[in-house]
Coordinates of C-alpha atoms in Angstrom, one line a residue:
M1 CA -45.8 -22.8 0.8
S2 CA -42.7 -24.9 1.1
E3 CA -39.2 -23.7 0.0
K4 CA -35.9 -25.4 -0.5
L5 CA -33.9 -25.6 2.7
Q6 CA -30.7 -24.1 1.3
K7 CA -32.7 -21.1 0.0
V8 CA -34.1 -20.5 3.5
L9 CA -30.7 -20.8 5.2
A10 CA -29.1 -18.4 2.6
R11 CA -31.9 -15.8 3.2
A12 CA -31.1 -16.0 6.9
G13 CA -27.6 -14.7 6.1
L14 CA -25.8 -17.9 6.9
G15 CA -24.0 -18.1 3.6
S16 CA -24.6 -18.6 -0.1
R17 CA -26.9 -21.4 -1.4
R18 CA -23.9 -23.4 -2.5
E19 CA -22.3 -23.1 0.9
M20 CA -25.6 -24.1 2.6
E21 CA -25.9 -27.2 0.2
A22 CA -22.5 -28.3 1.5
V23 CA -23.6 -27.8 5.1
I24 CA -26.7 -29.8 4.6
A25 CA -24.8 -32.6 2.9
E26 CA -22.5 -32.8 5.9
G27 CA -25.5 -33.6 8.1
R28 CA -25.2 -30.4 10.2
V29 CA -28.8 -29.2 9.7
S30 CA -31.9 -30.6 11.4
V31 CA -35.6 -29.8 10.8
N32 CA -38.1 -30.5 13.7
G33 CA -35.4 -32.5 15.5
E34 CA -34.4 -34.8 12.5
I35 CA -31.2 -34.6 10.4
V36 CA -32.2 -33.8 6.8
T37 CA -30.6 -34.4 3.4
L38 CA -30.0 -32.2 0.4
G39 CA -33.2 -31.5 -1.5
S40 CA -35.4 -31.2 1.6
R41 CA -38.1 -28.5 1.6
V42 CA -39.4 -26.7 4.7
E43 CA -42.5 -24.8 5.7
E44 CA -42.7 -21.5 7.7
T45 CA -43.7 -23.4 10.9
D46 CA -40.8 -25.8 10.8
K47 CA -38.0 -25.5 13.4
I48 CA -34.6 -25.4 11.8
R49 CA -31.3 -25.9 13.6
L50 CA -27.7 -25.5 12.3
D51 CA -25.1 -27.3 14.4
G52 CA -27.7 -27.5 17.2
N53 CA -28.3 -23.7 17.2
P54 CA -31.8 -22.4 16.2
V55 CA -32.0 -20.6 12.9
N56 CA -34.0 -17.3 12.8
V57 CA -36.1 -18.0 9.7
I58 CA -36.9 -14.8 7.7
K59 CA -39.9 -14.8 5.4
A60 CA -39.2 -14.0 1.8
E61 CA -41.5 -10.9 1.9
D62 CA -39.9 -9.6 5.1
A63 CA -36.3 -10.0 3.9
V64 CA -34.6 -6.6 3.2
C65 CA -31.4 -6.8 1.1
R66 CA -28.7 -4.7 2.6
I67 CA -25.3 -3.9 1.0
L68 CA -22.3 -2.2 2.5
A69 CA -19.4 -0.6 0.6
Y70 CA -16.2 -1.0 2.7
H71 CA -12.9 0.7 2.1
K72 CA -10.5 -2.1 2.9
P73 CA -7.1 -1.1 4.1
E74 CA -4.0 -3.1 3.6
G75 CA -3.2 -5.6 6.4
E76 CA -6.7 -7.0 6.9
L77 CA -7.8 -10.5 6.0
C78 CA -11.0 -11.5 4.2
T79 CA -11.9 -14.1 6.7
R80 CA -14.2 -14.2 9.8
K81 CA -11.6 -15.4 12.3
D82 CA -7.9 -15.7 12.0
P83 CA -6.0 -18.2 14.2
E84 CA -3.1 -15.8 14.5
G85 CA -5.4 -13.0 15.8
R86 CA -4.8 -10.7 12.8
K87 CA -7.3 -8.0 11.8
T88 CA -10.2 -9.0 9.5
V89 CA -12.5 -7.1 7.3
F90 CA -15.5 -8.1 9.6
D91 CA -14.1 -6.4 12.7
R92 CA -15.5 -2.9 11.9
L93 CA -18.8 -3.8 10.3
P94 CA -22.0 -2.8 12.1
P95 CA -23.7 -5.6 14.0
L96 CA -26.9 -7.3 12.7
K97 CA -29.9 -8.4 14.7
S98 CA -30.3 -11.5 12.5
G99 CA -28.2 -13.1 9.8
R100 CA -24.7 -12.0 9.0
W101 CA -22.6 -10.0 6.5
I102 CA -21.3 -12.0 3.5
A103 CA -18.3 -10.7 1.6
I104 CA -18.8 -10.4 -2.2
G105 CA -15.5 -11.7 -3.3
R106 CA -12.1 -11.2 -1.6
L107 CA -9.1 -9.0 -1.6
D108 CA -5.8 -10.3 -0.4
I109 CA -4.1 -9.0 2.7
N110 CA -1.8 -6.6 0.7
T111 CA -4.7 -5.2 -1.5
S112 CA -6.9 -2.3 -0.5
G113 CA -9.9 -0.6 -2.0
L114 CA -13.6 -1.3 -2.6
L115 CA -15.1 -4.4 -1.0
L116 CA -18.9 -5.1 -0.9
F117 CA -20.8 -7.0 1.8
T118 CA -24.4 -8.1 1.7
T119 CA -27.0 -9.9 3.9
D120 CA -28.4 -11.7 0.8
G121 CA -26.5 -15.0 0.3
E122 CA -28.0 -15.6 -3.2
L123 CA -26.9 -12.1 -4.4
A124 CA -23.4 -12.7 -3.1
N125 CA -23.2 -16.1 -4.8
R126 CA -24.3 -14.8 -8.2
L127 CA -22.1 -11.7 -8.1
M128 CA -19.1 -13.9 -7.4
H129 CA -19.9 -16.4 -10.1
P130 CA -17.6 -15.9 -13.2
S131 CA -20.6 -16.5 -15.6
H132 CA -22.0 -13.0 -14.8
E133 CA -18.7 -11.3 -15.7
V134 CA -19.0 -8.3 -13.4
E135 CA -16.3 -5.8 -14.1
R136 CA -13.6 -5.1 -11.5
E137 CA -11.2 -2.2 -12.0
Y138 CA -7.9 -1.9 -10.2
S139 CA -5.3 0.8 -9.9
C140 CA -1.8 -0.8 -9.6
R141 CA 1.6 0.6 -9.0
I142 CA 4.1 -1.7 -10.7
F143 CA 7.9 -1.8 -10.4
G144 CA 9.8 -2.6 -13.6
E145 CA 10.0 -1.5 -17.2
V146 CA 6.8 -2.1 -19.2
T147 CA 7.3 -2.5 -22.9
P148 CA 4.7 -2.5 -25.6
K149 CA 5.3 -6.3 -26.0
I150 CA 4.3 -6.8 -22.3
I151 CA 1.1 -4.8 -22.7
Q152 CA 0.2 -6.8 -25.8
N153 CA 0.8 -10.1 -24.0
L154 CA -1.4 -9.1 -21.1
R155 CA -4.2 -7.9 -23.4
M156 CA -4.1 -11.0 -25.6
G157 CA -3.8 -13.5 -22.7
V158 CA -1.2 -15.6 -20.8
E159 CA -1.3 -19.0 -19.3
L160 CA -1.5 -19.1 -15.5
E161 CA -1.6 -22.2 -13.2
D162 CA -5.4 -22.2 -13.2
G163 CA -5.9 -21.5 -16.9
P164 CA -5.6 -18.6 -19.4
A165 CA -6.2 -15.0 -18.2
K166 CA -5.9 -11.5 -19.6
F167 CA -6.7 -7.9 -18.8
Q168 CA -9.7 -6.5 -20.8
K169 CA -8.1 -3.0 -20.6
I170 CA -4.8 -1.6 -19.5
K171 CA -4.4 2.2 -19.2
G172 CA -1.4 4.1 -18.0
V173 CA -2.4 6.7 -15.4
A174 CA -0.2 9.7 -16.4
A175 CA -0.8 10.9 -20.0
G176 CA -1.3 7.3 -21.2
T177 CA 2.3 6.3 -20.3
G178 CA 1.9 5.1 -16.7
G179 CA 4.2 7.7 -15.2
E180 CA 7.9 8.1 -15.1
G181 CA 10.8 5.9 -13.9
L182 CA 10.4 2.3 -12.7
N183 CA 7.4 3.0 -10.4
Q184 CA 4.4 3.4 -12.7
W185 CA 0.6 3.4 -12.2
Y186 CA -1.7 1.5 -14.4
N187 CA -5.5 1.0 -14.3
V188 CA -6.5 -2.5 -15.4
L189 CA -9.9 -4.2 -15.9
L190 CA -11.0 -7.7 -15.2
S191 CA -14.4 -9.5 -15.5
E192 CA -13.6 -12.2 -13.0
G193 CA -12.2 -12.5 -9.5
R194 CA -9.6 -15.3 -9.4
N195 CA -7.2 -15.5 -6.5
R196 CA -4.4 -12.8 -6.9
E197 CA -5.1 -12.6 -10.6
V198 CA -3.9 -9.1 -11.1
R199 CA -0.6 -9.7 -9.4
R200 CA -0.1 -13.1 -11.1
L201 CA -0.7 -11.6 -14.6
W202 CA 2.0 -8.9 -14.0
E203 CA 4.4 -11.5 -12.5
S204 CA 4.0 -13.7 -15.6
Q205 CA 5.9 -10.9 -17.4
G206 CA 8.5 -10.4 -14.7
I207 CA 6.8 -7.3 -13.3
Q208 CA 6.2 -6.8 -9.6
V209 CA 3.1 -5.1 -8.2
S210 CA 4.1 -2.9 -5.2
R211 CA 0.6 -1.4 -4.6
L212 CA -2.9 -2.6 -5.6
I213 CA -6.2 -0.8 -5.1
R214 CA -9.7 -1.9 -6.3
I215 CA -11.3 1.3 -7.4
R216 CA -14.5 0.0 -9.1
Y217 CA -16.9 -2.9 -8.9
G218 CA -19.4 -2.9 -11.8
S219 CA -20.3 0.7 -12.0
L220 CA -19.9 1.4 -8.2
V221 CA -16.8 3.6 -7.7
L222 CA -14.8 3.8 -4.5
D223 CA -15.8 7.0 -2.8
R224 CA -12.6 8.9 -2.0
R225 CA -14.2 10.6 1.0
L226 CA -14.7 7.2 2.6
P227 CA -11.8 6.7 5.0
R228 CA -9.8 3.4 5.0
G229 CA -11.5 1.1 7.4
G230 CA -14.8 2.9 7.0
W231 CA -18.1 1.7 5.5
S232 CA -21.2 3.2 3.9
E233 CA -24.6 1.6 3.2
L234 CA -25.9 1.5 -0.4
A235 CA -29.2 3.1 -1.3
L236 CA -32.1 1.3 -3.0
E237 CA -31.0 2.5 -6.5
E238 CA -27.5 1.0 -6.1
I239 CA -28.9 -2.2 -4.6
N240 CA -31.2 -2.8 -7.5
Y241 CA -28.4 -2.0 -9.9
L242 CA -26.4 -4.9 -8.5
R243 CA -29.5 -7.2 -8.5
T244 CA -30.1 -6.3 -12.2
L245 CA -26.6 -7.4 -13.1
V246 CA -27.3 -11.0 -11.9
S247 CA -31.0 -11.2 -13.0
L248 CA -32.5 -11.1 -9.5
P249 CA -35.9 -9.4 -8.8
L250 CA -35.7 -5.8 -7.8
E251 CA -36.2 -4.7 -4.2
T252 CA -39.1 -2.4 -3.5
T253 CA -37.9 -1.2 -0.1
A254 CA -34.5 -0.7 1.6
R255 CA -33.2 0.4 4.9
S256 CA -34.0 4.1 5.2
L257 CA -30.8 6.2 4.7
E258 CA -30.4 9.9 5.4
R259 CA -27.5 11.8 3.8
K260 CA -27.1 13.9 6.9
E261 CA -26.8 10.8 9.0
T262 CA -24.4 9.3 6.5
R263 CA -22.1 12.3 6.7
I264 CA -22.1 12.2 10.5
R265 CA -21.3 8.5 10.5
Q266 CA -18.4 9.0 8.2
G267 CA -17.1 11.8 10.4
R268 CA -17.2 9.6 13.4
I269 CA -15.5 6.7 11.6
R270 CA -12.8 9.1 10.4
R271 CA -12.2 10.4 13.9
S272 CA -12.2 6.9 15.4
L273 CA -9.6 5.6 13.0
K274 CA -7.5 8.7 13.5
N275 CA -7.6 8.3 17.3
N276 CA -6.8 4.6 17.0
D277 CA -3.8 5.3 14.8
A278 CA -2.6 7.9 17.2
R279 CA -2.6 5.4 20.1
Q280 CA -0.8 2.8 18.0
K281 CA 1.9 4.8 16.3
P282 CA 4.9 6.3 18.3
T283 CA 6.1 9.8 17.4
R284 CA 9.7 10.7 16.7
S285 CA 10.3 11.5 20.3
G286 CA 9.2 7.9 21.2
R287 CA 5.9 8.9 22.8
L288 CA 2.6 7.6 21.5
G289 CA 0.8 10.3 19.5
K290 CA -0.7 11.4 16.2
E291 CA 1.2 10.8 13.0
I292 CA 0.4 11.9 9.5
E293 CA -0.5 9.0 7.2
E294 CA 1.4 9.0 3.9
T295 CA -0.1 7.5 0.7
N296 CA 1.5 6.5 -2.5
E297 CA -1.6 6.9 -4.6
P298 CA -1.2 9.1 -7.7
R299 CA -2.1 12.7 -7.1
G300 CA -2.9 15.8 -9.2
K301 CA -2.5 15.3 -12.9
G302 CA -1.3 11.8 -12.5
R303 CA -4.7 10.6 -11.1
T304 CA -7.5 9.7 -13.6
K305 CA -11.1 8.9 -13.0
P306 CA -12.2 5.3 -13.3
T307 CA -13.7 4.3 -16.6
G308 CA -17.3 3.2 -17.0
S309 CA -20.6 4.8 -16.3
G310 CA -20.0 5.1 -12.6
I311 CA -22.8 5.0 -10.1
P312 CA -21.3 7.0 -7.2
I313 CA -21.6 5.5 -3.7
H314 CA -22.2 9.0 -2.4
K315 CA -23.1 12.3 -4.1
G316 CA -23.7 14.2 -0.9
R317 CA -23.0 18.0 -0.6
K318 CA -20.3 19.5 1.4
G319 CA -20.8 19.3 5.2
P320 CA -22.3 22.2 7.1
T321 CA -20.1 25.1 8.0
K322 CA -18.8 25.2 11.5
L323 CA -20.5 27.6 13.9
R324 CA -18.3 29.8 15.9
S325 CA -18.3 28.9 19.6
P326 CA -20.3 31.4 21.8
K327 CA -17.3 31.5 24.1
A328 CA -14.9 32.6 21.3
K329 CA -13.3 36.0 22.0
K330 CA -14.1 38.8 19.6
R331 CA -11.2 40.5 18.0
T332 CA -10.8 44.2 18.6
R333 CA -9.7 46.3 15.8
I334 CA -7.1 48.9 16.6

């Protein structure tokens, strides 16, 4: 049975269908040694090449949709390669035997929080399309005085360079007031992912955003136990939740995940990041060593849970208690 060429390329993890259509139109794809045009269909036995490199064709029934939840730190770019050699969000992701990870949307270099990756190009394309209106919730620390008039403007809508925009919801983090002083925390809700939209909305009212964290995508909430720079793979239930949002058929199988294995992996990621920071940051004495990382996120009573139904990325129990080393000396009571 033949399939559209762009669909086969997207399933191989080379990009979304729209991206593959552009690649085909540029004459970069050949089938059985001949350059093809947009609209071509291929069979399972056809040999496909992209830029002269063979494409590993994956059958529709064999394709397993995988999705990663990544805790993006500030300072990383949402691009595969940076000419200036800066860190990218793809640097720490696990390698794939075939295909590639596709980012579902973007976060700018100064924004941290939840970022999703998938091997399914069609899923990524649909989730990013504004017609599906997938909710995105952000926690933002703003600098400046926020008046009721500003809140009303942002809820009713303002005109930006690329068209009108508004927050669907705005909620102050501390007792509904957003905190005290000029530095205040607000949770805001959007149903689209335009470039720097949260920052530009606040800036339209003369307010500066000094910290921005994405805390929710749809009903998937950022797991606070996941360290910055760490990733966690979603289970079948969570994968099918995202596929339902964009009217894609449900998956019947997913990569087998064990909670124990997930906890061990998170521990390794956390230790690896801590050791890397210790090598990079000098201590007060000038030597390289460990340094406690400070965070400006709201704490205690000032922190509120994200709104929405919330499908947690992890529900796991607390890790196993540490066993005392057999070499440990016993204390003698006097």
